[in-house]
Every structure is written in C-alpha cells, then in structure tokens.
C-alpha cells in the first residue's frame, strides 16, 4: 500500500435511515454494507450510547447526558462525511431539535433521507421479541419521527425484507434527484 500524505478532498455520501426503534433500520444498514459498491461506515446511534461508561447518571442529569450524546453523534457523522467517508446512519428523529441539528451540520446535497416505516402492531411485536426495549417505545416515537414528512425514498419493513429495502436504496442512489429532502427541509426552516 502506498503512503499518502494527502488524498483528494471530497464529501462523503450519508444514507440517513430514519425510523422508530425496532423499525428495521439496523437490518437494512447491515444489508447495505454487504451490497454497496464503495466502502461505507455504519454509524448507529445505539453504538454511541453503548460507548458511554457505566458510571451512574443522576436522574436530573440524564436528559443533558443524552442530549450531549446525540449532539456528539451528529458531529461525528458530519466529520466522517466531511473527510470523504460514506456513511450509513441509523437514527431516530424523535425530537425536532435532532433534525434541526443534522440540517445545520450535514452537506444537504450529499444526504439521502430514507423513511423506514413499520405499522404499530408489528413494531409492538418486534419490541416484545427483542426484549431489550421498553414496551411502547416505538409507538411513543411514531408521531414525531416522521413529522417532517419529506423523504428521498421510503420503505415499509412489514412489506419488504431488509435486503429488498437495501436493494431499493442502492438502486435509487445513482439517479437521486435534486433538490434532496435535506435541501428542501433546510430551505423550509
């Protein structure tokens, strides 16, 4: 391998999977990593929460700790993409400020916003099956997660397998339209 002191600058592509907990985002991301033609990093928010130490957080400080984690996560994505890395993001836009933060940080023409949908009954069944999520979490997130209403592409994981969803996303990438959903959302702010 040759030694590179510098590499040509570029902006990485961000495939931004947004959906509730248990909607199938991580499964789609895993399939995308297997089938995309260029290297991609999967950056799930759960991995950032898992990196936090086990030190107890007083209940009155939990909101602040979680907020800072989300903010750091957004900046890590933006930094990786700015360095030219392609990213698959696995996110839950269950608070308006999270979308606003991402809109302010990411290069909007280089984001493919994917709506990952799943009906409430199926979300509930998946939560029970997983056993690692509070009951009703996805149902509580459902209204806000898709409130912004604009996507580049959407999929329903109750009607298509993760592989089928990933294939649709992969096939969408070469001819993605402009303005992108992120460009339209940013212009509407």
CSV table of C-alpha atoms in Angstrom, one decimal:
chain,number,residue,atom,x,y,z
A,1,UNK,CA,0.0,0.0,0.0
A,2,UNK,CA,1.4,3.4,-1.0
A,3,UNK,CA,1.9,6.1,1.6
A,4,UNK,CA,-0.4,9.0,1.1
A,5,UNK,CA,0.4,12.3,2.6
A,6,UNK,CA,-2.8,13.7,1.3
A,7,UNK,CA,-5.9,12.4,-0.5
A,8,UNK,CA,-8.2,14.3,-2.9
A,9,UNK,CA,-10.9,16.1,-0.9
A,10,UNK,CA,-14.5,15.0,-1.3
A,11,UNK,CA,-17.7,15.0,0.6
A,12,UNK,CA,-18.9,11.5,1.6
A,13,UNK,CA,-22.5,10.4,1.0
A,14,UNK,CA,-24.8,10.0,4.0
A,15,UNK,CA,-27.5,7.4,3.7
A,16,UNK,CA,-29.7,8.5,6.6
A,17,UNK,CA,-32.1,5.8,7.8
A,18,UNK,CA,-34.8,7.4,10.0
A,19,UNK,CA,-37.5,5.3,11.8
A,20,UNK,CA,-38.7,4.3,15.2
A,21,UNK,CA,-37.0,1.9,17.4
A,22,UNK,CA,-37.5,-1.7,16.1
A,23,UNK,CA,-38.5,-0.5,12.6
A,24,UNK,CA,-35.6,-2.4,10.9
A,25,UNK,CA,-33.0,0.3,10.3
A,26,UNK,CA,-30.1,-1.7,11.6
A,27,UNK,CA,-31.1,-4.7,9.5
A,28,UNK,CA,-31.3,-2.5,6.4
A,29,UNK,CA,-27.9,-0.9,7.2
A,30,UNK,CA,-26.3,-4.4,7.5
A,31,UNK,CA,-27.6,-5.3,4.1
A,32,UNK,CA,-26.5,-2.0,2.6
A,33,UNK,CA,-22.9,-2.6,3.8
A,34,UNK,CA,-22.9,-6.0,2.1
A,35,UNK,CA,-24.1,-4.7,-1.2
A,36,UNK,CA,-22.9,-1.2,-1.8
A,37,UNK,CA,-20.0,-0.8,-4.3
A,38,UNK,CA,-17.9,1.6,-2.3
A,39,UNK,CA,-16.8,1.4,1.4
A,40,UNK,CA,-19.3,2.7,3.8
A,41,UNK,CA,-19.3,3.0,7.6
A,42,UNK,CA,-22.4,2.1,9.6
A,43,UNK,CA,-22.8,4.6,12.4
A,44,UNK,CA,-25.8,3.7,14.6
A,45,UNK,CA,-26.8,6.0,17.4
A,46,UNK,CA,-27.0,2.9,19.7
A,47,UNK,CA,-23.2,2.4,19.3
A,48,UNK,CA,-22.6,5.9,20.6
A,49,UNK,CA,-24.9,5.2,23.7
A,50,UNK,CA,-23.0,1.9,24.2
A,51,UNK,CA,-19.7,3.7,24.3
A,52,UNK,CA,-20.7,5.7,27.5
A,53,UNK,CA,-19.1,4.4,30.7
A,54,UNK,CA,-21.2,2.6,33.2
A,55,UNK,CA,-20.9,5.5,35.7
A,56,UNK,CA,-24.2,6.3,37.3
A,57,UNK,CA,-26.0,9.3,35.9
A,58,UNK,CA,-28.2,11.2,38.4
A,59,UNK,CA,-31.8,11.2,37.1
A,60,UNK,CA,-31.9,15.0,36.9
A,61,UNK,CA,-28.8,14.9,34.6
A,62,UNK,CA,-29.9,12.1,32.3
A,63,UNK,CA,-31.5,14.4,29.8
A,64,UNK,CA,-28.4,16.5,29.5
A,65,UNK,CA,-26.1,13.5,29.1
A,66,UNK,CA,-28.4,12.0,26.4
A,67,UNK,CA,-28.7,15.4,24.6
A,68,UNK,CA,-24.9,15.8,24.5
A,69,UNK,CA,-24.6,12.2,23.2
A,70,UNK,CA,-26.9,12.9,20.3
A,71,UNK,CA,-25.1,16.2,19.5
A,72,UNK,CA,-21.7,14.4,19.5
A,73,UNK,CA,-23.1,11.7,17.3
A,74,UNK,CA,-24.3,14.2,14.8
A,75,UNK,CA,-20.9,15.9,14.7
A,76,UNK,CA,-19.1,12.6,14.3
A,77,UNK,CA,-21.3,11.8,11.3
A,78,UNK,CA,-20.7,15.3,9.8
A,79,UNK,CA,-16.9,14.9,10.4
A,80,UNK,CA,-16.6,11.5,8.9
A,81,UNK,CA,-18.6,12.6,5.8
A,82,UNK,CA,-16.5,15.9,5.5
A,83,UNK,CA,-13.4,13.7,5.5
A,84,UNK,CA,-14.8,11.9,2.4
A,85,UNK,CA,-16.2,8.8,4.1
A,86,UNK,CA,-19.6,7.3,3.0
A,87,UNK,CA,-21.9,6.7,6.0
A,88,UNK,CA,-25.0,4.7,6.7
A,89,UNK,CA,-26.8,6.4,9.6
A,90,UNK,CA,-29.3,4.6,11.7
A,91,UNK,CA,-31.2,7.3,13.5
A,92,UNK,CA,-34.5,8.1,15.4
A,93,UNK,CA,-35.6,11.7,14.7
A,94,UNK,CA,-38.0,11.6,17.7
A,95,UNK,CA,-37.3,15.2,18.7
A,96,UNK,CA,-37.4,18.2,16.3
A,97,UNK,CA,-34.1,19.6,17.5
A,98,UNK,CA,-32.3,16.4,16.3
A,99,UNK,CA,-33.4,17.0,12.7
A,100,UNK,CA,-32.6,20.8,13.0
A,101,UNK,CA,-29.1,19.9,14.3
A,102,UNK,CA,-28.5,17.5,11.4
A,103,UNK,CA,-29.8,20.0,8.9
A,104,UNK,CA,-27.3,22.6,10.2
A,105,UNK,CA,-24.3,20.2,10.2
A,106,UNK,CA,-24.6,17.9,7.1
A,107,UNK,CA,-24.0,18.8,3.4
A,108,UNK,CA,-27.7,18.6,2.3
A,109,UNK,CA,-27.0,17.7,-1.3
A,110,UNK,CA,-25.0,14.6,0.0
A,111,UNK,CA,-27.7,13.2,2.2
A,112,UNK,CA,-30.2,10.6,1.1
A,113,UNK,CA,-33.0,10.7,3.7
A,114,UNK,CA,-34.7,7.3,3.9
A,115,UNK,CA,-38.0,6.9,5.8
A,116,UNK,CA,-38.1,3.4,7.4
A,117,UNK,CA,-41.8,2.7,8.2
A,118,UNK,CA,-43.5,-0.2,10.0
A,119,UNK,CA,-47.1,-0.4,11.3
A,120,UNK,CA,-47.6,-0.1,15.1
A,121,UNK,CA,-48.8,-3.7,15.6
A,122,UNK,CA,-45.6,-5.0,14.0
A,123,UNK,CA,-43.4,-2.6,16.0
A,124,UNK,CA,-45.0,-3.8,19.2
A,125,UNK,CA,-44.5,-7.5,18.2
A,126,UNK,CA,-40.8,-6.8,17.4
A,127,UNK,CA,-40.3,-5.0,20.7
A,128,UNK,CA,-41.7,-8.0,22.6
A,129,UNK,CA,-39.5,-10.4,20.6
A,130,UNK,CA,-36.3,-8.3,21.1
A,131,UNK,CA,-36.9,-7.9,24.8
A,132,UNK,CA,-34.3,-5.1,25.1
A,133,UNK,CA,-36.5,-2.1,24.6
A,134,UNK,CA,-39.2,-0.6,26.9
A,135,UNK,CA,-42.7,-1.7,25.9
A,136,UNK,CA,-44.4,1.0,23.8
A,137,UNK,CA,-41.1,2.9,22.9
A,138,UNK,CA,-41.7,2.7,19.1
A,139,UNK,CA,-45.3,3.7,19.5
A,140,UNK,CA,-44.4,6.8,21.5
A,141,UNK,CA,-41.8,7.7,18.8
A,142,UNK,CA,-44.0,7.2,15.8
A,143,UNK,CA,-45.8,10.6,15.6
A,144,UNK,CA,-42.6,12.7,15.8
A,145,UNK,CA,-40.2,10.5,13.9
A,146,UNK,CA,-41.8,11.1,10.5
A,147,UNK,CA,-43.4,14.5,11.4
A,148,UNK,CA,-41.1,16.4,8.9
A,149,UNK,CA,-42.9,14.5,6.2
A,150,UNK,CA,-40.2,14.7,3.4
A,151,UNK,CA,-38.0,11.8,2.3
A,152,UNK,CA,-35.9,11.0,-0.8
A,153,UNK,CA,-37.1,7.3,-0.6
A,154,UNK,CA,-39.2,5.3,1.8
A,155,UNK,CA,-39.6,1.7,2.7
A,156,UNK,CA,-42.0,-0.4,4.8
A,157,UNK,CA,-40.2,-3.2,6.6
A,158,UNK,CA,-43.5,-5.1,7.2
A,159,UNK,CA,-43.9,-5.5,3.4
A,160,UNK,CA,-40.3,-5.9,2.3
A,161,UNK,CA,-37.3,-7.7,3.7
A,162,UNK,CA,-34.3,-5.7,4.9
A,163,UNK,CA,-32.4,-7.0,1.8
A,164,UNK,CA,-35.2,-5.8,-0.5
A,165,UNK,CA,-35.3,-2.4,1.2
A,166,UNK,CA,-31.5,-2.1,0.9
A,167,UNK,CA,-31.6,-3.0,-2.8
A,168,UNK,CA,-34.2,-0.3,-3.5
A,169,UNK,CA,-32.0,2.2,-1.8
A,170,UNK,CA,-28.9,1.1,-3.7
A,171,UNK,CA,-30.8,1.3,-7.0
A,172,UNK,CA,-32.0,4.8,-6.0
A,173,UNK,CA,-28.5,6.2,-5.4
A,174,UNK,CA,-27.2,6.8,-8.9
A,175,UNK,CA,-30.2,8.9,-10.1
A,176,UNK,CA,-31.1,10.6,-6.9
A,177,UNK,CA,-33.0,13.8,-7.6
A,178,UNK,CA,-32.3,17.3,-6.6
A,179,UNK,CA,-33.2,19.1,-4.5
A,180,UNK,CA,-32.7,16.4,-2.0
A,181,UNK,CA,-35.1,16.0,1.0
A,182,UNK,CA,-32.4,17.6,3.2
A,183,UNK,CA,-32.1,20.6,0.8
A,184,UNK,CA,-35.9,21.1,0.8
A,185,UNK,CA,-36.1,20.7,4.6
A,186,UNK,CA,-33.3,23.2,5.1
A,187,UNK,CA,-34.9,25.7,2.7
A,188,UNK,CA,-38.2,25.4,4.7
A,189,UNK,CA,-36.5,26.2,8.0
